[in-house]
Tab-separated table of C-alpha atoms and ligand atoms in Angstrom:
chain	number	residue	atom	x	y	z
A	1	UNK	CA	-24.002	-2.823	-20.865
A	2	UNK	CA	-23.313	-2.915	-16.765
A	3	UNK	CA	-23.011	0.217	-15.317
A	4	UNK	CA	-19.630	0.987	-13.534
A	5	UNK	CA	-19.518	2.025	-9.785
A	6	UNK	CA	-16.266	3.994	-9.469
A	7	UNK	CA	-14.280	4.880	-6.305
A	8	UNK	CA	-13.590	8.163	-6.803
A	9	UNK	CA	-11.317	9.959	-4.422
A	10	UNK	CA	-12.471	13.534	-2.720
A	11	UNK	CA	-9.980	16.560	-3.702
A	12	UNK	CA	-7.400	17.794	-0.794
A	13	UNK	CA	-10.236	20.347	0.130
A	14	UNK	CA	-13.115	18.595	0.696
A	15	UNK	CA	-11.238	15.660	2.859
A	16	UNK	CA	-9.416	18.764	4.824
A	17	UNK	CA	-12.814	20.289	5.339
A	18	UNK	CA	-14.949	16.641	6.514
A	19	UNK	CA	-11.772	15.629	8.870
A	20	UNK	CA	-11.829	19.095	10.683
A	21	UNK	CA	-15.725	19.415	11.018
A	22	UNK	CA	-15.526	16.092	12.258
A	23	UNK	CA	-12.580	17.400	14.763
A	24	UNK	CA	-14.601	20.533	15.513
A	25	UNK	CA	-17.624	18.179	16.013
A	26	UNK	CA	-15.973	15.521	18.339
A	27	UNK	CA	-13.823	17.705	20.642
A	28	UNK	CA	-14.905	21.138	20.267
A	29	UNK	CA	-12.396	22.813	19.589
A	30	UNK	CA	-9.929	23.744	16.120
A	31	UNK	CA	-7.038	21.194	14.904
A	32	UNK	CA	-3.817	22.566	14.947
A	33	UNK	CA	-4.068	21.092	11.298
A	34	UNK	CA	-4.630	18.517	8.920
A	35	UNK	CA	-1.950	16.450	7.293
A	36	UNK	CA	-2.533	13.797	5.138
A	37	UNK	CA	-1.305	10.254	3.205
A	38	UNK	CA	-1.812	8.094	-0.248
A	39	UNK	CA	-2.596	4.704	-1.075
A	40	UNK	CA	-1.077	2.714	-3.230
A	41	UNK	CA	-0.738	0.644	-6.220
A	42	UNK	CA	2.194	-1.497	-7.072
A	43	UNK	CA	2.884	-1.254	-10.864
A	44	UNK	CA	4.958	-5.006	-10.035
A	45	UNK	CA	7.378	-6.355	-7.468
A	46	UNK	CA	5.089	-8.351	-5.805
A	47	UNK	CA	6.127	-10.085	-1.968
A	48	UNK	CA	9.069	-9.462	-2.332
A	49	UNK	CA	9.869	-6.150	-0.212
A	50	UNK	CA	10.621	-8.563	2.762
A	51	UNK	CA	12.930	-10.746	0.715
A	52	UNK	CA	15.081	-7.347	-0.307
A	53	UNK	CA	13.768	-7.070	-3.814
A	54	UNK	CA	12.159	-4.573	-5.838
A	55	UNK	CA	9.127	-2.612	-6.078
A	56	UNK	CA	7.642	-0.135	-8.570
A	57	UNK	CA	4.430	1.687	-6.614
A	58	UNK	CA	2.452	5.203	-7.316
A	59	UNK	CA	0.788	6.831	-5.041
A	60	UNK	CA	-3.302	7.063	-5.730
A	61	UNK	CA	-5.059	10.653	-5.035
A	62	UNK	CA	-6.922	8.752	-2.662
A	63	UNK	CA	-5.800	9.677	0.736
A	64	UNK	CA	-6.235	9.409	4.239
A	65	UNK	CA	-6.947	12.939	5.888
A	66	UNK	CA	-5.940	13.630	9.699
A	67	UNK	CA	-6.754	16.563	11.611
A	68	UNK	CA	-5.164	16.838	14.974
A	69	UNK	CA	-4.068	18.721	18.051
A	70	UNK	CA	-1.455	17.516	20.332
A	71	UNK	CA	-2.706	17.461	23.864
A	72	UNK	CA	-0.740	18.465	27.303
A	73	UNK	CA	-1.121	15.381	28.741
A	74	UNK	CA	-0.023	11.417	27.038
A	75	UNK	CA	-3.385	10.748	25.878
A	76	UNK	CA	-4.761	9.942	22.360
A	77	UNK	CA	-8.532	10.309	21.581
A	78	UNK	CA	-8.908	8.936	18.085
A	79	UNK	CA	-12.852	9.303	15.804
A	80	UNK	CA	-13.606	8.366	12.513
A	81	UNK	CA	-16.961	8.703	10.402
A	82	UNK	CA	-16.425	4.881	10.883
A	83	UNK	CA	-16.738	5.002	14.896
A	84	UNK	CA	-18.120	8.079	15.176
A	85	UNK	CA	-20.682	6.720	18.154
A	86	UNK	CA	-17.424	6.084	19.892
A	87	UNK	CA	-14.109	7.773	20.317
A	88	UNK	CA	-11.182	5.530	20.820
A	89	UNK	CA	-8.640	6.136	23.659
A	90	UNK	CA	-5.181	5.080	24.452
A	91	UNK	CA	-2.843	6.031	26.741
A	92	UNK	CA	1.235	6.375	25.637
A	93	UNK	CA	2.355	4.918	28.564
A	94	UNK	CA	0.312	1.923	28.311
A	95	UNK	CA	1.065	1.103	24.064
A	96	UNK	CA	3.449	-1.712	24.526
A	97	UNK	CA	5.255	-4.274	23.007
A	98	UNK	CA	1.938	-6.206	22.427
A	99	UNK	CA	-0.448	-3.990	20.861
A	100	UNK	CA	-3.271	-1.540	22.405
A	101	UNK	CA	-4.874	-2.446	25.545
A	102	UNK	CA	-7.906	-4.164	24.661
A	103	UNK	CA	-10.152	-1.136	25.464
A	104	UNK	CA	-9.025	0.674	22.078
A	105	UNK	CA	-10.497	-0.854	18.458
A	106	UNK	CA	-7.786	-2.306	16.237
A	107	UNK	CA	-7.879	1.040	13.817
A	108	UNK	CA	-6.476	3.068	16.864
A	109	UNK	CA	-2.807	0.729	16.499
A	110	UNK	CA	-2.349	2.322	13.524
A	111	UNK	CA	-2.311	5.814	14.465
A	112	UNK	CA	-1.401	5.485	18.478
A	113	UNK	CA	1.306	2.758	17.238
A	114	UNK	CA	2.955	5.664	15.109
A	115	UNK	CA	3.918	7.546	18.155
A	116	UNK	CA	4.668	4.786	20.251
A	117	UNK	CA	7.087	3.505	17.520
A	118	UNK	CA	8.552	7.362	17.054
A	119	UNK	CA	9.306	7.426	20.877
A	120	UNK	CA	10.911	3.911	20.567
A	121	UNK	CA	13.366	5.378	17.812
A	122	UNK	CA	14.209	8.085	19.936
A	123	UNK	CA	12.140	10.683	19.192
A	124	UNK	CA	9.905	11.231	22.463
A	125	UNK	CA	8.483	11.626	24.718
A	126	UNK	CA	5.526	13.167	22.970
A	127	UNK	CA	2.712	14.399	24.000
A	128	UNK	CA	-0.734	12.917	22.813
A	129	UNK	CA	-3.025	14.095	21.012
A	130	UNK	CA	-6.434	14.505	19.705
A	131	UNK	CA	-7.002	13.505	15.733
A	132	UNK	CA	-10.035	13.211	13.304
A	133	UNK	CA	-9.863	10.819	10.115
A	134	UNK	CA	-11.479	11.299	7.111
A	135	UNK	CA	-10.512	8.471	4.135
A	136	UNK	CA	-11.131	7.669	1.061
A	137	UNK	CA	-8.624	4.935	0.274
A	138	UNK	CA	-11.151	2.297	0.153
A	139	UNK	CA	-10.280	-0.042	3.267
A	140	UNK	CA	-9.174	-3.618	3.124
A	141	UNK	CA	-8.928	-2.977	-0.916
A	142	UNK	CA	-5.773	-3.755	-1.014
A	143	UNK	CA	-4.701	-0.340	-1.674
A	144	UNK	CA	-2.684	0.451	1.753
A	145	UNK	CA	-5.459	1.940	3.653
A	146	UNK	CA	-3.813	1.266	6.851
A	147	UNK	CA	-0.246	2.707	5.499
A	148	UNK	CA	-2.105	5.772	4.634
A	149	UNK	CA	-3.356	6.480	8.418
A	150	UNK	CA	0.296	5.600	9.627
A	151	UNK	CA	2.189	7.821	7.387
A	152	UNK	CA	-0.824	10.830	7.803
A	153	UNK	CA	-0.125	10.588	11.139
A	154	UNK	CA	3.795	10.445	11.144
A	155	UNK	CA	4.141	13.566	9.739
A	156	UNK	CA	1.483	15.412	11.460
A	157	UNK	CA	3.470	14.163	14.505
A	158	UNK	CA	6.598	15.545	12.781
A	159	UNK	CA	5.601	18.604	12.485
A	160	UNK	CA	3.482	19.403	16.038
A	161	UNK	CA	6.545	17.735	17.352
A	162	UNK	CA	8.837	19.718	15.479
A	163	UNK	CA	11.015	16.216	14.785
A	164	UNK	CA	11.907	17.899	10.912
A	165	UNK	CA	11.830	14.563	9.259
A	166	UNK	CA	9.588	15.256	6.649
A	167	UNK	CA	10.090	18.273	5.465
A	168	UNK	CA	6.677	19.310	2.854
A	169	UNK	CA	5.212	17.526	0.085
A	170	UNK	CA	6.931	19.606	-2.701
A	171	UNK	CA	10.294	19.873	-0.773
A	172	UNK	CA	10.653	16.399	1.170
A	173	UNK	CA	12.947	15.630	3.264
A	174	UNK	CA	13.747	12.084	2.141
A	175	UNK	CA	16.557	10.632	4.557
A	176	UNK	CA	13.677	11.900	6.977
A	177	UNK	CA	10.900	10.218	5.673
A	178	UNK	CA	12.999	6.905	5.702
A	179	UNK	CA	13.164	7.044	9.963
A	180	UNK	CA	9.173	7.812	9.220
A	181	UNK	CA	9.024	4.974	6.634
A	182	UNK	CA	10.570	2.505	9.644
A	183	UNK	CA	8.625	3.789	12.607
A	184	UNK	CA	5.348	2.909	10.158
A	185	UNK	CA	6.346	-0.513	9.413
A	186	UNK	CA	7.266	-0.693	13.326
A	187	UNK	CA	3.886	0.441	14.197
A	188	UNK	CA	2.022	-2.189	11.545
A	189	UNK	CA	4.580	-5.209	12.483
A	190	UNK	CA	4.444	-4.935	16.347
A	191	UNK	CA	1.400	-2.826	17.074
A	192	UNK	CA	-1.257	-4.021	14.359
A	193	UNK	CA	0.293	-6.825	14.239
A	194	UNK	CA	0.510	-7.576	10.655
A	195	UNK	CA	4.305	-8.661	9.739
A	196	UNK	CA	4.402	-6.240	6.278
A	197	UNK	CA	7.546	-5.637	4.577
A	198	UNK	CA	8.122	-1.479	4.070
A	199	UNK	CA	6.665	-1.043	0.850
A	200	UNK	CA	3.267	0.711	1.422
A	201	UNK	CA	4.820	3.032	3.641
A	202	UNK	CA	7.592	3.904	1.432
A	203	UNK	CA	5.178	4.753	-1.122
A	204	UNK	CA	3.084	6.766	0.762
A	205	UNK	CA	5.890	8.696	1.966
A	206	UNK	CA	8.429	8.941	-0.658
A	207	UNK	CA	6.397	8.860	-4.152
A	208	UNK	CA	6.182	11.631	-6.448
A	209	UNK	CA	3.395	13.093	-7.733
A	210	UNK	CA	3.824	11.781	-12.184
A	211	UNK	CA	6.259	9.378	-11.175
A	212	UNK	CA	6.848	5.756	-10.274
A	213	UNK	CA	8.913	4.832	-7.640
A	214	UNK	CA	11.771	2.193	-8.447
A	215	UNK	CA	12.253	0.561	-4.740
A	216	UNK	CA	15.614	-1.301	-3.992
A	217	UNK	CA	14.407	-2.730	-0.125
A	218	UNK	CA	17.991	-4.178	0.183
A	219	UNK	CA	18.923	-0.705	1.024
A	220	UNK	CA	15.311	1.074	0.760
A	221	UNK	CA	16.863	3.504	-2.127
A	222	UNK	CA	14.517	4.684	-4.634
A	223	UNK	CA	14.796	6.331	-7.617
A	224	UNK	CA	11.716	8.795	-9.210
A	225	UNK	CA	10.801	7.295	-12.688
A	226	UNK	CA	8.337	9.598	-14.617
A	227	UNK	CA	5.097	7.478	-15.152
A	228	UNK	CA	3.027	9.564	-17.872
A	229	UNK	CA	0.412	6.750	-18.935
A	230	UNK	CA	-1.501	9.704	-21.127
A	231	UNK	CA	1.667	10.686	-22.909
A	232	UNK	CA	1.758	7.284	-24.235
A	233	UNK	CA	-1.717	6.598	-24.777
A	234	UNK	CA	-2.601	4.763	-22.127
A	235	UNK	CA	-4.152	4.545	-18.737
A	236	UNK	CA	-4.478	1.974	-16.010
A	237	UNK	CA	-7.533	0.687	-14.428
A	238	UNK	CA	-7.758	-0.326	-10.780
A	239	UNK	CA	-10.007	-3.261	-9.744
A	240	UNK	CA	-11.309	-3.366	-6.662
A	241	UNK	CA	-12.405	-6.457	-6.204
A	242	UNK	CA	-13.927	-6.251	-2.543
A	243	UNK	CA	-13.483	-9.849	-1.713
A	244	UNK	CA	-11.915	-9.769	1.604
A	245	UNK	CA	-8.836	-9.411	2.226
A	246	UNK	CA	-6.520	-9.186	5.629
A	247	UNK	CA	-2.949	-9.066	6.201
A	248	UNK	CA	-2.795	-10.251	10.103
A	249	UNK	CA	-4.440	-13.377	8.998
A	250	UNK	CA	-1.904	-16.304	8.911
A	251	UNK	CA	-1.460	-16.491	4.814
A	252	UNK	CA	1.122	-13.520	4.912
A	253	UNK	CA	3.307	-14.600	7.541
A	254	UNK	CA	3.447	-18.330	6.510
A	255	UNK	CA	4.551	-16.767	3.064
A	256	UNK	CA	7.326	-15.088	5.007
A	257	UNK	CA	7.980	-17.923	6.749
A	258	UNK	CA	8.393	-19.816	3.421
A	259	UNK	CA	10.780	-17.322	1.968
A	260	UNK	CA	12.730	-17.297	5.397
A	261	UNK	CA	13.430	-20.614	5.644
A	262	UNK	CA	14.294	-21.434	2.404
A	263	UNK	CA	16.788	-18.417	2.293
A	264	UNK	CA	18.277	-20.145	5.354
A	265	UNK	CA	18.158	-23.480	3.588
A	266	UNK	CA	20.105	-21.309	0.404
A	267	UNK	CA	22.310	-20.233	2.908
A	268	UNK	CA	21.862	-16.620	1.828
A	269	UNK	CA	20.428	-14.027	4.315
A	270	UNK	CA	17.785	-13.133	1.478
A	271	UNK	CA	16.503	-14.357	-1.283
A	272	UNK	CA	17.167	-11.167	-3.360
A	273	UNK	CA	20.747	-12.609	-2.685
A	274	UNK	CA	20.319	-16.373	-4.870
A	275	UNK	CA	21.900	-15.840	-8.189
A	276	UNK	CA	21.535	-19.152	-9.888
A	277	UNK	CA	17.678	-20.243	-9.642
A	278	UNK	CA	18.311	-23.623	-11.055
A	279	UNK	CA	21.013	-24.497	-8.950
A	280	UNK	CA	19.073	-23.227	-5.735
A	281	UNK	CA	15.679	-24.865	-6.821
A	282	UNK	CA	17.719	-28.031	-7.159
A	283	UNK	CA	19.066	-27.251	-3.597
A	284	UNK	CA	15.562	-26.951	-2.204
A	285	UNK	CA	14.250	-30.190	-2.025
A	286	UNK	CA	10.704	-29.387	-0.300
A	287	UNK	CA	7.986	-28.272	-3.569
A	288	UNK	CA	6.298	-25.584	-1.945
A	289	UNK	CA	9.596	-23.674	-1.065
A	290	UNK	CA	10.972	-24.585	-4.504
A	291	UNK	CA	7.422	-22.607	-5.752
A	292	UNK	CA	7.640	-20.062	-3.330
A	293	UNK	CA	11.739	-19.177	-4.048
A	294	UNK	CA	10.620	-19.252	-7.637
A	295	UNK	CA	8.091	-16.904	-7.776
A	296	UNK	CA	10.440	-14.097	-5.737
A	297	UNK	CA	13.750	-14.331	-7.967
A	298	UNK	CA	11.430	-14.145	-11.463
A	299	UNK	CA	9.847	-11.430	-9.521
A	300	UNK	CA	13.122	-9.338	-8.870
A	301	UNK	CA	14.321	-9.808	-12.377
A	302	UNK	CA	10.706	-9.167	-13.783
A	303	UNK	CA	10.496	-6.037	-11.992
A	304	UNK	CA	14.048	-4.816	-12.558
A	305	UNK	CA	13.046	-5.677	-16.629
A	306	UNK	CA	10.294	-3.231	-16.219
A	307	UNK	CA	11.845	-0.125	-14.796
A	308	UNK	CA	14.273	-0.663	-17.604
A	309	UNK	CA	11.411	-0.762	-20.550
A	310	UNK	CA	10.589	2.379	-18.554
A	311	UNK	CA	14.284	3.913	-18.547
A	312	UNK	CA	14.613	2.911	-22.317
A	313	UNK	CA	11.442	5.397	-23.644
A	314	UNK	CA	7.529	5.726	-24.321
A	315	UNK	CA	5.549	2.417	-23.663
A	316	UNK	CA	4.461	1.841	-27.258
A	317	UNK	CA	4.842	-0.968	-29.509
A	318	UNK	CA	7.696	-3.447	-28.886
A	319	UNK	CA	8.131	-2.190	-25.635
A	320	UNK	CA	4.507	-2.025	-24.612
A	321	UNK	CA	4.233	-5.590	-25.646
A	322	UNK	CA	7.009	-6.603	-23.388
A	323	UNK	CA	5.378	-4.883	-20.114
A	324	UNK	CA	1.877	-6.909	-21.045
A	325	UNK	CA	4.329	-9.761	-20.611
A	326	UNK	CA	5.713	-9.220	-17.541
A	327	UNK	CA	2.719	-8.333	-15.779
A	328	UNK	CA	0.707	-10.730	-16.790
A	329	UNK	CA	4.008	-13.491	-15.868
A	330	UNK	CA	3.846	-11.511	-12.622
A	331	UNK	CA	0.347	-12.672	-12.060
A	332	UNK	CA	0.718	-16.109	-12.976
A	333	UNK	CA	3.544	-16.364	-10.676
A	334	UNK	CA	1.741	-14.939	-8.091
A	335	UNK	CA	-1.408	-17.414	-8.935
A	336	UNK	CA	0.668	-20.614	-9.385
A	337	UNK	CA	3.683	-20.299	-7.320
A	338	UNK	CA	3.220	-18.396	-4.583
A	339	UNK	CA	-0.641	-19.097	-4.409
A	340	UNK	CA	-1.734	-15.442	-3.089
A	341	UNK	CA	-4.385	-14.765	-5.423
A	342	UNK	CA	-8.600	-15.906	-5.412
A	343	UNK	CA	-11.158	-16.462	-7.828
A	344	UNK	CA	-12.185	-13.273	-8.135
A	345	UNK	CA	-8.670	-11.454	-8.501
A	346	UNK	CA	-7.961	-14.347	-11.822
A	347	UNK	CA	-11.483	-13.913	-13.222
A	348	UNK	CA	-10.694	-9.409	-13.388
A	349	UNK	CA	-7.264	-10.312	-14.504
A	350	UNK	CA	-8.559	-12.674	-16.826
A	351	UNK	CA	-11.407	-10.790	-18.509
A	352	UNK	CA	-9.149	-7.592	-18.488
A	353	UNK	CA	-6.686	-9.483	-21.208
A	354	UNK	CA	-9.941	-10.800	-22.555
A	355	UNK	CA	-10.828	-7.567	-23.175
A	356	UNK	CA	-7.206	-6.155	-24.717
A	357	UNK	CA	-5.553	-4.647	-22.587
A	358	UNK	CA	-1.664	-4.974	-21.866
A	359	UNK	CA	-0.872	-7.020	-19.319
A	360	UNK	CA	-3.290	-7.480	-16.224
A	361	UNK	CA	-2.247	-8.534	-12.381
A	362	UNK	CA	-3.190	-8.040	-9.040
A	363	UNK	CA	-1.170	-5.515	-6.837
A	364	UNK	CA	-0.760	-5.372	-3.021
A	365	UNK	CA	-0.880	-8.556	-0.313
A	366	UNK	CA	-3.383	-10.380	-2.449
A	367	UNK	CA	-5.955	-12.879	-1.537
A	368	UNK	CA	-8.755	-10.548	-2.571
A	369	UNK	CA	-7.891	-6.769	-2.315
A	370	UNK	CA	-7.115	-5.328	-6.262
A	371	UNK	CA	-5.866	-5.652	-9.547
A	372	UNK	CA	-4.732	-3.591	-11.705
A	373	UNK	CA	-4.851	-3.347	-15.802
A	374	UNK	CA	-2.500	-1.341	-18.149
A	375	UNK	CA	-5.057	0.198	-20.730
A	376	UNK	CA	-5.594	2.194	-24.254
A	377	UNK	CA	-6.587	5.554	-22.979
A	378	UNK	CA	-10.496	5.520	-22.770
A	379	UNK	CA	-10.865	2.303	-23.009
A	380	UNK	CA	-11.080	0.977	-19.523
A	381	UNK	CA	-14.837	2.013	-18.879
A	382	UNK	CA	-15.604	-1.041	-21.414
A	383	UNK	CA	-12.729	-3.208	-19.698
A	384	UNK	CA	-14.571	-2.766	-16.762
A	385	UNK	CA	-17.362	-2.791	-18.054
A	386	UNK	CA	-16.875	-6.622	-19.006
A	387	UNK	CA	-15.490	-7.386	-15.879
A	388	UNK	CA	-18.673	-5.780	-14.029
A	389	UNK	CA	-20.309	-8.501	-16.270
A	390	UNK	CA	-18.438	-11.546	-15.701
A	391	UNK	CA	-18.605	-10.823	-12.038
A	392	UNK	CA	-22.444	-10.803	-11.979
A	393	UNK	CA	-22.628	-14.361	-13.806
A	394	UNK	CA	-20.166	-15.437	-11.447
A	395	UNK	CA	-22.250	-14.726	-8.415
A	396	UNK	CA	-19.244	-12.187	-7.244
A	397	UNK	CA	-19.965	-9.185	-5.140
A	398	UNK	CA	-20.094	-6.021	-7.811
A	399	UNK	CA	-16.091	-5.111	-7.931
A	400	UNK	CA	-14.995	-0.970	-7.715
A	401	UNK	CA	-13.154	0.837	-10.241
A	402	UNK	CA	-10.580	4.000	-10.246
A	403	UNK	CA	-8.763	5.599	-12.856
A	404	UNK	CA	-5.481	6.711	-11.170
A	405	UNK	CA	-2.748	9.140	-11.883
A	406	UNK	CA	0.348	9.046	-10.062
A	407	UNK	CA	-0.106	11.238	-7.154
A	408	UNK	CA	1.646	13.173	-4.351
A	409	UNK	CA	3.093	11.872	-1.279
A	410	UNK	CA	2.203	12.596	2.504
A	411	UNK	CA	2.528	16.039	3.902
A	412	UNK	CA	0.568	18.905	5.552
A	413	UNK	CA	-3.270	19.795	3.427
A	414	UNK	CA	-3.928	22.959	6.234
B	501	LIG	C1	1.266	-5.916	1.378
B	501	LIG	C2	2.381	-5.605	2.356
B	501	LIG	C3	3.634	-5.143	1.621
B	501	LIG	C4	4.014	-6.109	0.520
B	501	LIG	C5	2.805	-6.438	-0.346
B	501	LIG	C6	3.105	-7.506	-1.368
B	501	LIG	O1	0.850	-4.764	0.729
B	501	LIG	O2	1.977	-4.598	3.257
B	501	LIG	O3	4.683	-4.985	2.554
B	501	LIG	O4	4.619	-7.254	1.035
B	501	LIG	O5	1.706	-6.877	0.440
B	501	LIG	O6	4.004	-7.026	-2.304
């Protein structure tokens, strides 16, 4: 049988100890200290954060680590193990409303962008800052690597800046971490450049660690749902699928624009907000909006079915069957009607219910990135297994793995 690579994420201490060696290294000098941020999964709700539906992520203990020292002055020297022959620079006052200058590398917009979009809601001026990343949230997985340097960074600035938004990982400060949630998204949208709804860094900020959290982005209110996959016998298997995968390439924002315009067609401001599908896919006379509206209103109702299995008790038997369904509906929705996934995401999700598991479907922006599987405990290494196989007759690059409990949110490691 195929051997299995895994991703496996380093504990708190050892990314605490390569970001500030790599601070130490760089500048010479000690970080004030190092704060860090999750990826994600979503468990379902898929595109429809910007069309005021809802979610269901967990946090992964794979996290972005961030040591940094604010500076006198308003500059930002930025160095990862990535760039380490270069450091990145940026000056506050020159972050504007199109991006970077061109002298800094696009990573640097997510962590400069963070403090320009904090000073743009009010909270400046700060100073800058000198900062060190260590990751481990495999990048461009689909797995919110870039939400994870955002939100590490908003609350280290919250706390050198003493802003007391976040509060700490065991005692958050959630109203807080909302105006952090909005400066992230502000930060990705205008800075990166990538028009994301507010779901990665909602979850990266607000999840609990053995929970689930149920998303309403009409409103952004959340509710912690425990998430014990070993109480019930099960455990879910991430697929990394490393086919490429980018957000500020055109496919996201013409789905936006798809979703926009026919809300505007439905006359509602949303689509969270259409009621009667048949009536408004009757109204919608154009077949790729008709697909498009489809997939985000059996979405909403698919997800809000879930969190209720979830409410109701253990996922086992009757129950367990129904959440198969829905995530493997989820995925065909997201395959037929709103067209996000590739060959390689269907061919996991495909061997994965070959292989018995309940209910498969890829998580995130799609086209490439992950999927995930819901599992009998201990029996993902042979799900993957056969998906490690199919992949090598299908001439695919050799996909990642991780075994993930729910994990905590951003806060301060040291
Ligand atoms: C990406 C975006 C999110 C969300 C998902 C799809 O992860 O960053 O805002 O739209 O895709 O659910």
């Amino acid at each position: 049988m195929a051997q299995i690579h895994r991703s496996e994420a380093v504990t708190p201490h050892e990314g605490t100890q390569k970001a500030t060696e790599l601070f130490t290294r760089t500048f010479g000098d000690e970080p004030t200290g190092v704060w860090s941020a999750p990826g994600r999964v979503n468990i379902i709700g898929e595109h429809v954060d910007y069309n005021g539906g809802s979610c269901l992520p967990m946090a992964l203990p794979h996290r972005a680590y961030l040591a940094l020292k604010p500076r006198e002055d308003r500059l930002i020297r930025l160095i990862s193990p990535q760039t380490d022959d270069r450091i990145d620079e940026v000056n506050l006052d020159e972050i504007g409303p199109q991006g970077l200058p061109k002298t800094a590398r696009h990573w640097a917009s997510y962590i400069a962008g963070v403090a320009w979009a904090l000073e743009e809601a009010g909270y400046g001026p700060l100073n800058g800052f000198d900062a060190a990343l260590f990751s481990c949230v495999p990048r461009g997985g689909g797995l919110s690597s870039s939400a994870a340097l955002e939100c590490a960074t908003a609350v280290a600035l919250d706390e050198v800046n003493g802003l007391g938004l976040a509060g700490t990982i065991d005692a958050p400060n959630d109203e807080g971490r909302k105006i952090l949630v909005a400066a992230c998204q502000r930060a990705e949208n205008e800075i990166a450049g990538a028009k994301t709804g507010g779901l990665d860094q909602t979850a990266s900020l607000r999840c609990q660690k053995g929970h689930a959290l149920a998303l309403d982005c009409r409103d952004m209110s959340t509710r912690q749902i425990p998430f014990d996959l070993a109480a019930d016998g099960l455990e879910m298997l991430i697929i990394d699928t490393r086919a490429a995968h980018s957000l500020a390439d055109g496919q996201y924002a013409s789905r936006r624009a798809d979703c926009e315009k026919a809300a505007e067609i439905l006359g509602v401001s949303q689509l969270v907000d259409v009621e009667d599908l048949d009536a408004a896919l009757a109204q919608l006379d154009d077949e790729q909006l008709c697909k498009r509206t489809r997939h985000v209103v059996s979405e909403i109702a698919r997800t809000h079915a879930f969190v209720e299995l979830l409410d109701e008790g253990p996922l086992e038997g009757k129950r367990l069957d129904v959440a198969a369904l829905l995530l493997d509906d989820s995925h065909d929705s997201l395959r037929d009607d709103y067209e996000v996934t590739c060959p390689e995401l269907d061919l996991a999700v495909d061997v994965a219910r070959a292989s018995g598991s309940h209910g498969a479907r890829m998580t995130g922006g799609g086209f490439g990135g992950s999927a995930i599987a819901l599992v009998d405990a201990g029996a993902g290494e042979k799900v993957a297994e056969a998906i490690v196989a199919a992949y090598k007759e299908a001439g695919f690059e050799e996909p990642h793995f991780i075994f993930a409990l729910p994990s905590k949110p951003a806060g301060r490691e040291a």
